[in-house]
GROMACS .gro file of N, CA and C in nm:
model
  303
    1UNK      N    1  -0.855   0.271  -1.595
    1UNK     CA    2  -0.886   0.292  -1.455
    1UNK      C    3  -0.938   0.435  -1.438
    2UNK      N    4  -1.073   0.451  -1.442
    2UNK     CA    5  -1.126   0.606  -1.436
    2UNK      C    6  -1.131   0.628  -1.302
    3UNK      N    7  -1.065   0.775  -1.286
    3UNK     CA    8  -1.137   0.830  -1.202
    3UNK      C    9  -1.247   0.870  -1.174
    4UNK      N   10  -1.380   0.839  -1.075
    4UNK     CA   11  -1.473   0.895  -1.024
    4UNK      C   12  -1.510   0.976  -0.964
    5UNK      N   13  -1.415   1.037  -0.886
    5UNK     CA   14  -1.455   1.149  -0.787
    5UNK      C   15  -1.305   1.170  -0.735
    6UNK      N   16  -1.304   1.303  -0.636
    6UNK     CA   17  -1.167   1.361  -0.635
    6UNK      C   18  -1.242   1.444  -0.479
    7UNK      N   19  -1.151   1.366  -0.377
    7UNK     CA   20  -1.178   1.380  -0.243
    7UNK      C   21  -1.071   1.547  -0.232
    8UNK      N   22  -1.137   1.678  -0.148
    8UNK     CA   23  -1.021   1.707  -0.155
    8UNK      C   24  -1.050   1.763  -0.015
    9UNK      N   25  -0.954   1.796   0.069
    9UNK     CA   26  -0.959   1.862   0.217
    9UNK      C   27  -0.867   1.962   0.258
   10UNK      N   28  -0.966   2.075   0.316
   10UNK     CA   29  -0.884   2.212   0.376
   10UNK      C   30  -0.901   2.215   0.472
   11UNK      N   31  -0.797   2.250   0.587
   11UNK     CA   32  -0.806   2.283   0.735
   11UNK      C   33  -0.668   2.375   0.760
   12UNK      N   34  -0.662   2.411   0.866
   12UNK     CA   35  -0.563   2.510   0.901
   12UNK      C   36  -0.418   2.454   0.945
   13UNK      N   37  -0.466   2.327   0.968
   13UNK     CA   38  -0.320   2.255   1.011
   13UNK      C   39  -0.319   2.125   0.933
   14UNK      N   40  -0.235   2.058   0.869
   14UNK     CA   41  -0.222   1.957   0.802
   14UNK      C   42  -0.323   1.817   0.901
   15UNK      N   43  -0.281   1.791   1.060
   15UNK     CA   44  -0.384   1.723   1.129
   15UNK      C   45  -0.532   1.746   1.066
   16UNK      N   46  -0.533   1.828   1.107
   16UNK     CA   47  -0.737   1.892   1.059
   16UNK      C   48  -0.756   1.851   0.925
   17UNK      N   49  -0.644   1.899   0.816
   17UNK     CA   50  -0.692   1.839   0.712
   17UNK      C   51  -0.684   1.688   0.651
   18UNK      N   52  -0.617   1.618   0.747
   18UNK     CA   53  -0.635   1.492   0.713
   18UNK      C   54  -0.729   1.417   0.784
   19UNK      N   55  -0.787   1.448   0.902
   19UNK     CA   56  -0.886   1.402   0.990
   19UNK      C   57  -0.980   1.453   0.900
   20UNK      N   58  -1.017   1.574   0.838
   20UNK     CA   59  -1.139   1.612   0.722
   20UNK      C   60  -1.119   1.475   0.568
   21UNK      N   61  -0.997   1.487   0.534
   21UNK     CA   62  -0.982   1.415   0.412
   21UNK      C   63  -1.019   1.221   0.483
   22UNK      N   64  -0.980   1.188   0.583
   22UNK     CA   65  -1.038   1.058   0.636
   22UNK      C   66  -1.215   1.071   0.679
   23UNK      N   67  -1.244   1.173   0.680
   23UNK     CA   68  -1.435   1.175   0.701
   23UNK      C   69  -1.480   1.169   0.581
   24UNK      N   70  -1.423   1.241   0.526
   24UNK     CA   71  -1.474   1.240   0.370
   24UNK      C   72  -1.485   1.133   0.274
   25UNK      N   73  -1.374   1.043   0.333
   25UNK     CA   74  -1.357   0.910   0.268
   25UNK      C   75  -1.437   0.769   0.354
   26UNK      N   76  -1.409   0.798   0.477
   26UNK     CA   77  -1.547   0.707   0.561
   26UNK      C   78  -1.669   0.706   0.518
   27UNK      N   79  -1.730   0.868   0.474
   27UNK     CA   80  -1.844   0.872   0.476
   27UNK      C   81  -1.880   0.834   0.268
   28UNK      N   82  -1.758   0.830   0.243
   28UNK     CA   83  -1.825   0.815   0.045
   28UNK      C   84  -1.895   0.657   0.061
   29UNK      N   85  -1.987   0.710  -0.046
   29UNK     CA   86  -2.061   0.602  -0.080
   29UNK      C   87  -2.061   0.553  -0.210
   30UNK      N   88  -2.001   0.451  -0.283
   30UNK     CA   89  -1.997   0.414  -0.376
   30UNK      C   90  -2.091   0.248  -0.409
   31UNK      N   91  -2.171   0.266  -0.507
   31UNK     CA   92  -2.246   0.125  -0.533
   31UNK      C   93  -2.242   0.082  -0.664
   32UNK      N   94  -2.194  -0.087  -0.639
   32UNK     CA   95  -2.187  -0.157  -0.792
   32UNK      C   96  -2.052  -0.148  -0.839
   33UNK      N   97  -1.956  -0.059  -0.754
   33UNK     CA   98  -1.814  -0.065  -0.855
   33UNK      C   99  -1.707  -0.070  -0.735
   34UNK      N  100  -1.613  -0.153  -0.767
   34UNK     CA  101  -1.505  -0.151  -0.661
   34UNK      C  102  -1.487  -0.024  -0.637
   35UNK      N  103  -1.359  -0.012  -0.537
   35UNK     CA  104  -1.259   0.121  -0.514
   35UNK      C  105  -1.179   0.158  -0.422
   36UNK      N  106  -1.128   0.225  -0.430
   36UNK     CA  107  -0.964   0.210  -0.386
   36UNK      C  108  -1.019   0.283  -0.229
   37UNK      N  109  -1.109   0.331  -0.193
   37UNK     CA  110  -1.168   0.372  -0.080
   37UNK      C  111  -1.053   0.354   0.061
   38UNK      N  112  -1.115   0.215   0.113
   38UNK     CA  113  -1.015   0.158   0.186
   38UNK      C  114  -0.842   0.182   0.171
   39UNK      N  115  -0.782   0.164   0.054
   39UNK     CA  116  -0.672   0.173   0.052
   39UNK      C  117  -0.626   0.339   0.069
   40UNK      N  118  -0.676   0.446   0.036
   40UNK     CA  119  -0.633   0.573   0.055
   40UNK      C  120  -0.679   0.611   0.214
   41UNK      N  121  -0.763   0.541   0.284
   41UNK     CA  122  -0.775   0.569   0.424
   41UNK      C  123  -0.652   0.495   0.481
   42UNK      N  124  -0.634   0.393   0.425
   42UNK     CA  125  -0.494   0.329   0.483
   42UNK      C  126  -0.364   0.400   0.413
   43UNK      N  127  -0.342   0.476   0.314
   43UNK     CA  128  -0.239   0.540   0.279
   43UNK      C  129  -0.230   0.687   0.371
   44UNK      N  130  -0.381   0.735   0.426
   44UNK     CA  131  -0.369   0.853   0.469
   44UNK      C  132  -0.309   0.851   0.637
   45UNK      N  133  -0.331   0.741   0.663
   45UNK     CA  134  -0.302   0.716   0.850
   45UNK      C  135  -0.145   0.683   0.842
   46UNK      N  136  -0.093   0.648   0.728
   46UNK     CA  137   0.076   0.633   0.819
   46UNK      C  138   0.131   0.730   0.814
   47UNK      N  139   0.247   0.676   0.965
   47UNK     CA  140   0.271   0.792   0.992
   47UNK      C  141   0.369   0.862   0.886
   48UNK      N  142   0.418   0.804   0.769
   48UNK     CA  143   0.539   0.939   0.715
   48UNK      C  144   0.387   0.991   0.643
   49UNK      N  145   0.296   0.986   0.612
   49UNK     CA  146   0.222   1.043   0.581
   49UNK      C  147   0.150   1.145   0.659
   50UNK      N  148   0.135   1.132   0.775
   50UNK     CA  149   0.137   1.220   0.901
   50UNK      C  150   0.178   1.311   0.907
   51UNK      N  151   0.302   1.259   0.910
   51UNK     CA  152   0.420   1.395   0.903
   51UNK      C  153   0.436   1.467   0.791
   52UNK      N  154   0.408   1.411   0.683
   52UNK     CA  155   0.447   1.468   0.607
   52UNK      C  156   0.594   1.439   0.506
   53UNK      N  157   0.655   1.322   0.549
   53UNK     CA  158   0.789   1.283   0.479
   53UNK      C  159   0.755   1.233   0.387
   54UNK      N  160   0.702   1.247   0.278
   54UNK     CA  161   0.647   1.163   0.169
   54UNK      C  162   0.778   1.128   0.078
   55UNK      N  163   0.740   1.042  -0.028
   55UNK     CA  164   0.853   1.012  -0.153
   55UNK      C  165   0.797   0.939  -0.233
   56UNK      N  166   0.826   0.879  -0.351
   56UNK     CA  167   0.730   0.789  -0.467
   56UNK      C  168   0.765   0.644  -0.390
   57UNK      N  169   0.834   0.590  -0.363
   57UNK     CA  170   0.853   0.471  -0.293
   57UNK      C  171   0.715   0.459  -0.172
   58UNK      N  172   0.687   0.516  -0.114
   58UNK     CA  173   0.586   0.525   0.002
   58UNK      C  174   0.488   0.397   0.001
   59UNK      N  175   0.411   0.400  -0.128
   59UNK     CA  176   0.296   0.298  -0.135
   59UNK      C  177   0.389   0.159  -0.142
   60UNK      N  178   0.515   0.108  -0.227
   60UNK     CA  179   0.562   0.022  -0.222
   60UNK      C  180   0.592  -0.031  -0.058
   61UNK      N  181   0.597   0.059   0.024
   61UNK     CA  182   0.655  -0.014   0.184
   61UNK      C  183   0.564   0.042   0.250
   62UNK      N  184   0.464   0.049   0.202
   62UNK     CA  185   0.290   0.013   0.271
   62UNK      C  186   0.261  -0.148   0.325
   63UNK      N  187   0.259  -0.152   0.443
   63UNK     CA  188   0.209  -0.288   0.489
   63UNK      C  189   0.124  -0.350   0.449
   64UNK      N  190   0.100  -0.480   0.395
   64UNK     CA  191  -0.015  -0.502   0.354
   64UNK      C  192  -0.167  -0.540   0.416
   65UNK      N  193  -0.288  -0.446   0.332
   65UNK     CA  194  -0.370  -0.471   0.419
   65UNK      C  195  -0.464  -0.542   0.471
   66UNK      N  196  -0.549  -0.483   0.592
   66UNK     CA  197  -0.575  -0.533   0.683
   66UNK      C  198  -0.703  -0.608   0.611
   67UNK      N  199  -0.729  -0.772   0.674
   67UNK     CA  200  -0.873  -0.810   0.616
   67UNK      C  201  -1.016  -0.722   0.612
   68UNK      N  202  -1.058  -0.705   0.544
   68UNK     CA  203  -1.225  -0.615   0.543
   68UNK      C  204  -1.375  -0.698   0.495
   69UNK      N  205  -1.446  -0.703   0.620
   69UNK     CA  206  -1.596  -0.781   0.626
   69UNK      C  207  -1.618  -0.736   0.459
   70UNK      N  208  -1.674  -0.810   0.429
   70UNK     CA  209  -1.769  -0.795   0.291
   70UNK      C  210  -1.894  -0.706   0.326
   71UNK      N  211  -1.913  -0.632   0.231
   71UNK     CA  212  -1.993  -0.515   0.271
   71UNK      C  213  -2.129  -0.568   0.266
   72UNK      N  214  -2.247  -0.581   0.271
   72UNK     CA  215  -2.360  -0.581   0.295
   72UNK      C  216  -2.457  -0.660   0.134
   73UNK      N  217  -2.400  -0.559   0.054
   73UNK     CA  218  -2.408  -0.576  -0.078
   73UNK      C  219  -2.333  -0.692  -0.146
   74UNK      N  220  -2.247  -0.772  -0.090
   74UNK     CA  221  -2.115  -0.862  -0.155
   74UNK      C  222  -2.180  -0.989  -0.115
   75UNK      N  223  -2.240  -0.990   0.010
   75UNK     CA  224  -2.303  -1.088   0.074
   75UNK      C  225  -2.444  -1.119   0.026
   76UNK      N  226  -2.511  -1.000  -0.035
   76UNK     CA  227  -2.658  -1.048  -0.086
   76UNK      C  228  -2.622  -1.112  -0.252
   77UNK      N  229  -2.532  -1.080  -0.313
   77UNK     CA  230  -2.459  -1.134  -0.452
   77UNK      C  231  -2.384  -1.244  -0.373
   78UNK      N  232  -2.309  -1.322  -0.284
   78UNK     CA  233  -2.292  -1.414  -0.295
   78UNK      C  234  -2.430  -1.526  -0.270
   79UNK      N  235  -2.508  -1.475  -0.158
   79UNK     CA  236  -2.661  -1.579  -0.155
   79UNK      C  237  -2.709  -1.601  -0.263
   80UNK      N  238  -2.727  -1.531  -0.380
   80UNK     CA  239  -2.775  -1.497  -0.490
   80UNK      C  240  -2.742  -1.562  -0.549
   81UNK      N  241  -2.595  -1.637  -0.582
   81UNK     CA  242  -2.478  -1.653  -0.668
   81UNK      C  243  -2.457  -1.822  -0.618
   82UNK      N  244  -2.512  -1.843  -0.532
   82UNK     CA  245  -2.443  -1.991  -0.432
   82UNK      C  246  -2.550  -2.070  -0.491
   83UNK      N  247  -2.461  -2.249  -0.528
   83UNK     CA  248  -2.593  -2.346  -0.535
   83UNK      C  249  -2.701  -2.348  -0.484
   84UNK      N  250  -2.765  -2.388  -0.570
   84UNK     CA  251  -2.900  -2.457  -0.498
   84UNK      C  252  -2.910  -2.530  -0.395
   85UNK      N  253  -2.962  -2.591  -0.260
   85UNK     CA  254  -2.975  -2.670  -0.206
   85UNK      C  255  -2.956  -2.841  -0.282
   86UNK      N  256  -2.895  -2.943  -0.266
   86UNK     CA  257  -2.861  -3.057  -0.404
   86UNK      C  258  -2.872  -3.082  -0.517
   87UNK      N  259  -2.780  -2.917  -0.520
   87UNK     CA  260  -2.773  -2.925  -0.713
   87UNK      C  261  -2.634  -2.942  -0.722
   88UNK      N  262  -2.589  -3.049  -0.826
   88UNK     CA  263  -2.505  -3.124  -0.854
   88UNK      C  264  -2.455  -3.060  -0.991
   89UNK      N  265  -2.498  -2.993  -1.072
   89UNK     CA  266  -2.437  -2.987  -1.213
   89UNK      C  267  -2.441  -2.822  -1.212
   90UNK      N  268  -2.325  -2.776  -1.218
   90UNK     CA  269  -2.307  -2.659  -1.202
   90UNK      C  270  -2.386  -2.539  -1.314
   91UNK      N  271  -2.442  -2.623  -1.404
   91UNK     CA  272  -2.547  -2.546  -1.481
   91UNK      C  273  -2.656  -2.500  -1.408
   92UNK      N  274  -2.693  -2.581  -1.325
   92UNK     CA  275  -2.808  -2.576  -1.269
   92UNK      C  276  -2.851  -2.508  -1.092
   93UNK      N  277  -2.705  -2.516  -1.044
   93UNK     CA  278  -2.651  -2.482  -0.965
   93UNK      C  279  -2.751  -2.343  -0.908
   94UNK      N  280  -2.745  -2.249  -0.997
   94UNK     CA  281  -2.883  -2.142  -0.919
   94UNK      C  282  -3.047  -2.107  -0.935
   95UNK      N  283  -3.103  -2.095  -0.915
   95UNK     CA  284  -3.280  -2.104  -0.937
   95UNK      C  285  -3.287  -1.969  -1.036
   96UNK      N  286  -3.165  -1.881  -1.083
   96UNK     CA  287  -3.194  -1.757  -1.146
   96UNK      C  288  -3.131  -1.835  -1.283
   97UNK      N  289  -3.099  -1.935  -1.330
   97UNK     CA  290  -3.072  -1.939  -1.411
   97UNK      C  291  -3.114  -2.072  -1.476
   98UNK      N  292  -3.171  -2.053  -1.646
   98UNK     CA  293  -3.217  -2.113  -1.707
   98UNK      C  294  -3.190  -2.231  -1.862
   99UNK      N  295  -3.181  -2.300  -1.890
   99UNK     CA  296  -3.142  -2.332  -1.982
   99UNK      C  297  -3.210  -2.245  -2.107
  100UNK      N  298  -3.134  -2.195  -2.201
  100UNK     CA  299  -3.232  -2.115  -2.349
  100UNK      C  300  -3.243  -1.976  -2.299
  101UNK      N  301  -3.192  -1.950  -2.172
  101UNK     CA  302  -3.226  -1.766  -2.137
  101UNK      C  303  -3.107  -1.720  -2.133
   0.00000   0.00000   0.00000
């Protein structure tokens, strides 16, 4: 599980720097590879995280989360990816794919 990048945020009050560390993470752009994106914006908003009461247990009694639209990109790979209009034999199933290729 590599790390890719390493979000980090300074402000004068712990608020500021987590409202900076949640922009920073709204605005990343990652293409072609999952990532934990979503889940550290949802680890950064509760509140013992807020405050500041942290402990190693924390992520275990994390609620689980919330459903998320398929991004833009997930949806042009599933059109891509979906039968043919009455194709019956799952070989044949997409127009990108060939018998011998």
């Amino acid at each position: 599980d590599p790390m890719i990048a390493k979000v980090i945020a300074h402000a004068p009050t712990r608020a500021a720097a987590l409202a900076a560390l949640d922009r920073g993470l709204r605005d990343t752009v990652l293409l072609g590879v999952e990532s934990n994106v979503g889940f550290l914006r949802d680890l950064i908003a509760l509140p013992a995280v807020v405050a500041g009461d942290l402990d190693t247990g924390i992520i275990e009694r994390m609620p689980p989360p919330a459903p998320r639209a398929p991004t833009e990109a997930a949806l042009r790979v599933a059109a891509a990816a979906a039968p043919a209009p009455g194709a019956t034999e799952p070989a044949f199933a997409s127009p990108l794919w060939r018998a011998g290729s």
